[in-house]
Amino acid sequence: LTTFDAVLGQDQAGQLMAMALEKNRVGHAYLFAGADGTGKTLFAMELAKALLCRNDQPPHSIGCSECRMVSEDNHPDLSLVQAEEGKRFITIDQARKVSHMLSRRPVQSARRVVILRDADRMNDEAANSLLKTLEEPAPYAVLILTSSRPRNLLETIRSRCQELRFAPLSPEHVQTILSRQGEHEAHLVAFAARASQGSAGRAINALESGSIESHLDILGRVIDLPKEDPFALAGELIAWLKTIAPKLEPQRVQLRETIRLMVCAYRDILMLHEGGTAEDLLHADQVDTLYTIADRLSRERLLLIIESLWTARRQIDRNASMPLVLENLFTRIGSLQHAA
Ligand SMILES: [Zn+2]
């Protein structure tokens, strides 16, 4: 057993860090960089256990009272800091708190550990206030930054951290993680894993929000355009977005994802059109539905549909009105799918 067995799919980071622990060469500042939902925070918690544990040897997950306190997030020598709920930025007060915690002596362990999640959400002022802590760390301090956008971090911060890269997860790993998350229909789990782009977090959200079922439902009707009324379909999609989130910003995020999945569906159709087989497809379960349109449309028209989906997504990015974008999109798809 090694310390990081609980983190699937990050063997390289796990081996590097296990070696540092073994040789007692753990640094004072780390940057865990990689997409959301690839295990960065979980890995940081496992590292915190290893640093604060009373036992020298792994496994730390079941062991002592220290490890249990880390798991329950009430260890006095560990803090997890992140932007407050609904807030985009980590404030300078939060950054100062991080410095303060790392300067105080540990209460009951040999170390003090602070995990700063999504550290790229610090503005320059907040980031600058951390510099002194990074330049002259207390001997017991360990600061772990996580980020899915490490390029947005100040170079002065980034250059003072040891960087560990977190790779996208394989669909098999995502599926294993999903199967531990409770009961969902197998074909939805398999789809969520394939559609996740290596992010278990994305797949879990998609399953738990019911967005996969909604996607498959909407997709079936988009394929039926122009038989479906484009305006009614746009209205229903908007109504569904409102059930997911009352605020506009999370609705946009969900709509971006819904459109991304539609692009994947039309790519699947294009692959079928070019003689691909069902196993190659994201929408392997929907292959019969997809065939109906693959048979009917030319390659050119399919490419135009994919292009119009990308255009709609860019318009959403630029804060265009969602109903308007969807009405235009579905009208356009309807006319492209109209019998030529
Ligand atoms: Zn322990």
Coordinates of C-alpha atoms and ligand atoms in Angstrom, one line a residue:
L1 CA 0.0 0.0 0.0
T2 CA 1.1 3.5 -0.7
T3 CA -0.1 6.8 0.6
F4 CA -1.9 7.8 -2.5
D5 CA -3.8 4.6 -3.4
A6 CA -7.1 6.4 -2.8
V7 CA -6.4 8.7 -5.7
L8 CA -7.1 6.9 -9.0
G9 CA -5.2 7.6 -12.1
Q10 CA -2.5 9.8 -10.7
D11 CA 0.3 7.3 -10.4
Q12 CA 3.1 9.6 -11.4
A13 CA 2.2 12.3 -8.9
G14 CA 1.7 9.6 -6.3
Q15 CA 5.1 8.1 -6.9
L16 CA 6.9 11.4 -6.8
M17 CA 5.2 12.4 -3.6
A18 CA 5.6 9.1 -1.9
M19 CA 9.3 9.3 -2.6
A20 CA 9.5 12.8 -1.1
L21 CA 7.8 11.5 2.0
E22 CA 10.0 8.5 2.3
K23 CA 13.2 10.6 2.0
N24 CA 11.7 13.3 4.3
R25 CA 12.1 15.8 1.6
V26 CA 8.7 17.3 1.4
G27 CA 8.8 20.9 0.2
H28 CA 7.2 24.0 1.7
A29 CA 5.0 24.9 -1.3
Y30 CA 3.3 22.8 -4.0
L31 CA 1.1 23.6 -6.9
F32 CA -1.2 20.8 -8.0
A33 CA -2.1 21.6 -11.5
G34 CA -4.7 19.8 -13.6
A35 CA -8.3 19.9 -14.8
D36 CA -11.2 20.1 -12.3
G37 CA -12.3 16.7 -11.0
T38 CA -9.0 14.9 -11.4
G39 CA -8.3 14.3 -7.7
K40 CA -6.1 17.3 -6.7
T41 CA -7.9 18.1 -3.5
L42 CA -8.3 14.4 -2.6
F43 CA -4.5 14.0 -3.2
A44 CA -3.8 17.1 -1.0
M45 CA -5.9 15.6 1.8
E46 CA -4.0 12.3 1.6
L47 CA -0.7 14.2 1.7
A48 CA -2.0 16.1 4.8
K49 CA -2.8 12.8 6.5
A50 CA 0.7 11.5 5.7
L51 CA 2.3 14.7 7.1
L52 CA 0.2 14.9 10.2
C53 CA -0.1 11.2 11.0
R54 CA 1.3 9.6 14.1
N55 CA 2.4 6.6 12.2
D56 CA 5.4 6.7 10.0
Q57 CA 4.1 4.2 7.5
P58 CA 1.1 4.2 5.2
P59 CA -1.8 3.4 5.0
H60 CA -2.9 6.6 6.6
S61 CA -6.5 6.4 5.6
I62 CA -7.7 4.1 8.5
G63 CA -5.0 4.7 11.1
C64 CA -4.9 7.1 13.9
S65 CA -6.9 9.9 15.5
E66 CA -4.9 12.5 13.5
C67 CA -5.9 10.9 10.2
R68 CA -9.5 10.7 11.3
M69 CA -9.5 14.4 12.2
V70 CA -8.1 15.2 8.7
S71 CA -10.8 13.2 7.1
E72 CA -13.4 15.0 9.2
D73 CA -11.9 18.3 8.4
N74 CA -11.3 19.3 12.0
H75 CA -7.5 18.9 12.5
P76 CA -6.1 22.0 14.2
D77 CA -3.0 21.9 12.1
L78 CA -4.8 21.7 8.7
S79 CA -6.9 24.3 7.0
L80 CA -8.6 24.2 3.7
V81 CA -9.2 27.6 2.2
Q82 CA -11.3 28.4 -0.9
A83 CA -13.4 31.2 -2.4
E84 CA -16.6 31.6 -0.5
E85 CA -19.7 30.1 -2.0
G86 CA -21.0 32.1 -4.9
K87 CA -17.9 34.3 -4.9
R88 CA -15.5 34.4 -7.8
F89 CA -12.4 35.6 -6.0
I90 CA -10.3 34.5 -3.0
T91 CA -10.1 37.7 -0.9
I92 CA -6.9 39.3 0.5
D93 CA -8.3 38.6 4.0
Q94 CA -8.4 34.9 3.1
A95 CA -4.8 35.1 1.7
R96 CA -3.6 36.8 4.9
K97 CA -5.3 34.1 7.0
V98 CA -3.3 31.5 5.0
S99 CA -0.1 33.3 5.8
H100 CA -1.0 33.7 9.5
M101 CA -1.9 30.0 9.8
L102 CA 1.3 28.9 8.2
S103 CA 3.4 31.1 10.6
R104 CA 1.9 29.7 13.8
R105 CA 3.5 26.7 15.5
P106 CA 1.7 23.4 15.0
V107 CA -0.7 22.5 17.8
Q108 CA -0.5 18.8 17.9
S109 CA 1.7 17.6 15.0
A110 CA 5.1 18.4 13.5
R111 CA 3.6 20.3 10.6
R112 CA 1.1 22.9 9.6
V113 CA -0.7 22.3 6.3
V114 CA -2.8 24.7 4.3
I115 CA -4.6 23.7 1.2
L116 CA -5.6 26.7 -1.0
R117 CA -8.1 25.5 -3.6
D118 CA -8.4 27.1 -7.0
A119 CA -5.5 29.4 -6.1
D120 CA -5.8 31.1 -9.5
R121 CA -8.9 32.8 -8.1
M122 CA -6.7 35.1 -6.0
N123 CA -6.4 38.6 -7.4
D124 CA -2.9 40.2 -7.6
E125 CA -3.3 41.9 -4.2
A126 CA -4.2 38.6 -2.5
A127 CA -1.5 36.7 -4.3
N128 CA 1.2 39.3 -3.4
S129 CA 0.3 39.0 0.2
L130 CA 1.3 35.3 0.1
L131 CA 4.8 36.0 -1.4
K132 CA 6.6 36.6 1.9
T133 CA 5.2 33.3 3.3
L134 CA 6.5 31.5 0.1
E135 CA 9.9 33.2 0.3
E136 CA 10.5 32.6 4.0
P137 CA 8.4 29.7 5.0
A138 CA 8.4 28.6 8.7
P139 CA 10.2 25.2 9.0
Y140 CA 7.0 23.3 9.7
A141 CA 4.8 25.0 7.0
V142 CA 3.4 23.2 4.0
L143 CA 1.2 25.1 1.5
I144 CA -0.6 23.3 -1.2
L145 CA -2.2 25.3 -4.0
T146 CA -4.5 23.6 -6.4
S147 CA -5.4 25.1 -9.8
S148 CA -7.1 24.1 -13.1
R149 CA -5.8 27.3 -14.6
P150 CA -2.2 27.5 -13.5
R151 CA -1.4 30.1 -16.2
N152 CA -3.6 32.6 -14.4
L153 CA -1.4 32.4 -11.3
L154 CA 1.2 35.2 -10.8
E155 CA 4.6 33.9 -12.1
T156 CA 6.2 35.0 -8.8
I157 CA 3.8 32.6 -7.0
R158 CA 4.2 29.8 -9.5
S159 CA 8.0 29.8 -9.6
R160 CA 8.1 29.4 -5.8
C161 CA 6.1 26.2 -5.9
Q162 CA 7.0 22.6 -6.8
E163 CA 4.5 21.8 -9.5
L164 CA 2.8 18.4 -9.8
R165 CA 0.7 17.7 -12.9
F166 CA -2.6 15.9 -12.6
A167 CA -3.5 14.1 -15.8
P168 CA -7.1 13.7 -17.2
L169 CA -8.5 10.4 -16.0
S170 CA -9.2 7.5 -18.3
P171 CA -12.9 6.7 -18.9
E172 CA -12.3 3.4 -16.9
H173 CA -11.1 5.3 -13.9
V174 CA -14.0 7.8 -14.1
Q175 CA -16.4 4.8 -14.3
T176 CA -14.8 3.2 -11.2
I177 CA -15.1 6.4 -9.2
L178 CA -18.7 6.8 -10.4
S179 CA -19.6 3.3 -9.3
R180 CA -18.5 4.3 -5.7
Q181 CA -20.9 7.2 -5.8
G182 CA -24.1 5.4 -5.4
E183 CA -26.9 4.0 -7.6
H184 CA -27.3 5.1 -11.2
E185 CA -28.3 3.3 -14.2
A186 CA -25.4 1.5 -15.9
H187 CA -25.9 3.0 -19.3
L188 CA -26.0 6.5 -17.8
V189 CA -22.8 5.9 -15.8
A190 CA -21.1 4.6 -18.9
F191 CA -22.1 7.6 -20.9
A192 CA -21.1 10.0 -18.1
A193 CA -17.7 8.4 -18.0
R194 CA -17.2 8.6 -21.8
A195 CA -18.4 12.2 -21.9
S196 CA -16.3 13.4 -18.9
Q197 CA -13.1 14.4 -20.7
G198 CA -11.2 12.8 -17.9
S199 CA -12.9 14.7 -15.1
A200 CA -14.6 12.6 -12.4
G201 CA -16.1 15.8 -11.0
R202 CA -17.8 16.7 -14.3
A203 CA -19.2 13.2 -14.6
I204 CA -20.5 13.2 -11.0
N205 CA -22.2 16.6 -11.6
A206 CA -23.7 15.4 -14.8
L207 CA -25.2 12.2 -13.2
E208 CA -26.5 13.9 -10.1
S209 CA -28.1 16.9 -11.8
G210 CA -29.9 14.5 -14.2
S211 CA -28.3 16.4 -17.1
I212 CA -27.4 13.3 -19.0
E213 CA -31.0 12.1 -19.2
S214 CA -32.0 15.6 -20.2
H215 CA -29.3 15.7 -22.8
L216 CA -30.4 12.4 -24.4
D217 CA -34.0 13.5 -24.4
I218 CA -33.2 16.9 -26.0
L219 CA -30.8 15.2 -28.5
G220 CA -33.5 12.9 -29.7
R221 CA -35.7 15.9 -30.4
V222 CA -33.0 18.0 -32.0
I223 CA -32.4 15.1 -34.4
D224 CA -36.2 15.3 -35.2
L225 CA -35.9 18.9 -36.3
P226 CA -37.7 20.3 -38.4
K227 CA -40.5 18.0 -37.3
E228 CA -40.1 19.5 -33.8
D229 CA -41.0 23.2 -33.4
P230 CA -37.6 25.0 -32.8
F231 CA -39.2 27.7 -30.7
A232 CA -41.0 25.2 -28.4
L233 CA -37.8 23.1 -28.1
A234 CA -35.8 26.2 -27.2
G235 CA -38.4 27.2 -24.6
E236 CA -38.3 23.8 -23.0
L237 CA -34.5 23.7 -22.8
I238 CA -34.5 27.2 -21.1
A239 CA -37.2 26.0 -18.7
W240 CA -35.0 22.9 -17.9
L241 CA -32.0 25.2 -17.3
K242 CA -34.0 27.2 -14.8
T243 CA -34.8 24.0 -12.8
I244 CA -31.1 23.4 -12.5
A245 CA -30.1 26.8 -11.3
P246 CA -32.0 30.0 -10.5
K247 CA -29.0 32.2 -11.5
L248 CA -27.9 33.0 -15.1
E249 CA -24.3 32.2 -14.7
P250 CA -24.7 28.5 -13.8
Q251 CA -27.4 28.2 -16.5
R252 CA -24.8 29.4 -19.0
V253 CA -22.3 26.9 -17.7
Q254 CA -24.8 24.1 -18.1
L255 CA -25.9 25.2 -21.6
R256 CA -22.2 25.3 -22.7
E257 CA -21.9 21.7 -21.6
T258 CA -25.2 20.7 -23.2
I259 CA -24.0 22.2 -26.5
R260 CA -20.6 20.5 -26.2
L261 CA -22.4 17.2 -25.9
M262 CA -24.5 18.0 -28.9
V263 CA -21.4 18.6 -30.9
C264 CA -20.2 15.2 -29.7
A265 CA -23.4 13.7 -30.9
Y266 CA -23.1 15.2 -34.4
R267 CA -19.5 14.1 -34.6
D268 CA -20.8 10.6 -33.8
I269 CA -23.3 10.9 -36.6
L270 CA -20.5 12.1 -38.9
M271 CA -18.4 9.0 -38.0
L272 CA -21.4 6.7 -38.7
H273 CA -21.8 8.5 -42.0
E274 CA -18.1 7.8 -42.9
G275 CA -18.5 4.1 -42.0
G276 CA -17.5 4.2 -38.3
T277 CA -18.8 1.5 -36.0
A278 CA -20.8 1.9 -32.8
E279 CA -17.9 1.1 -30.4
D280 CA -16.1 4.3 -31.6
L281 CA -19.0 6.5 -30.5
L282 CA -19.7 8.5 -27.4
H283 CA -23.4 7.9 -27.9
A284 CA -23.0 4.2 -28.4
D285 CA -26.4 3.5 -26.9
Q286 CA -28.2 5.9 -29.2
V287 CA -26.8 4.4 -32.3
D288 CA -30.2 3.7 -33.9
T289 CA -31.4 7.2 -33.5
L290 CA -28.1 8.6 -34.8
Y291 CA -28.3 6.3 -37.9
T292 CA -31.6 7.8 -39.0
I293 CA -29.9 11.1 -39.6
A294 CA -26.5 9.8 -40.7
D295 CA -28.3 8.1 -43.6
R296 CA -30.2 11.2 -44.6
L297 CA -27.7 14.0 -44.5
S298 CA -24.6 14.8 -46.5
R299 CA -21.2 15.3 -44.9
E300 CA -21.4 19.0 -45.8
R301 CA -24.7 19.5 -44.0
L302 CA -23.4 17.7 -40.9
L303 CA -20.3 19.9 -40.8
L304 CA -22.6 23.0 -41.1
I305 CA -24.6 21.8 -38.2
I306 CA -21.5 21.2 -36.1
E307 CA -20.3 24.7 -37.1
S308 CA -23.6 26.3 -36.1
L309 CA -23.4 24.5 -32.7
W310 CA -19.9 26.0 -32.1
T311 CA -21.2 29.4 -33.1
A312 CA -24.0 29.2 -30.6
R313 CA -21.5 28.2 -27.9
R314 CA -19.4 31.2 -28.7
Q315 CA -22.4 33.5 -28.5
I316 CA -23.2 32.0 -25.0
D317 CA -19.6 32.8 -24.0
R318 CA -20.2 36.4 -25.0
N319 CA -23.3 36.6 -22.8
A320 CA -25.8 36.6 -25.7
S321 CA -29.5 36.0 -24.8
M322 CA -29.9 32.3 -24.3
P323 CA -33.4 32.0 -25.7
L324 CA -32.4 33.9 -28.8
V325 CA -29.3 31.9 -29.4
L326 CA -31.3 28.6 -29.0
E327 CA -34.1 29.7 -31.2
N328 CA -31.6 30.7 -34.0
L329 CA -29.7 27.5 -33.5
F330 CA -32.7 25.1 -33.7
T331 CA -34.2 27.0 -36.6
R332 CA -30.8 26.6 -38.4
I333 CA -30.5 22.9 -37.6
G334 CA -34.1 22.4 -38.7
S335 CA -33.4 24.0 -42.1
L336 CA -30.2 22.0 -42.6
Q337 CA -32.0 18.8 -41.7
H338 CA -34.9 19.5 -43.9
A339 CA -35.1 16.9 -46.7
A340 CA -32.8 18.2 -49.4
Ligands
ZN1 ZN -2.7 8.4 10.9

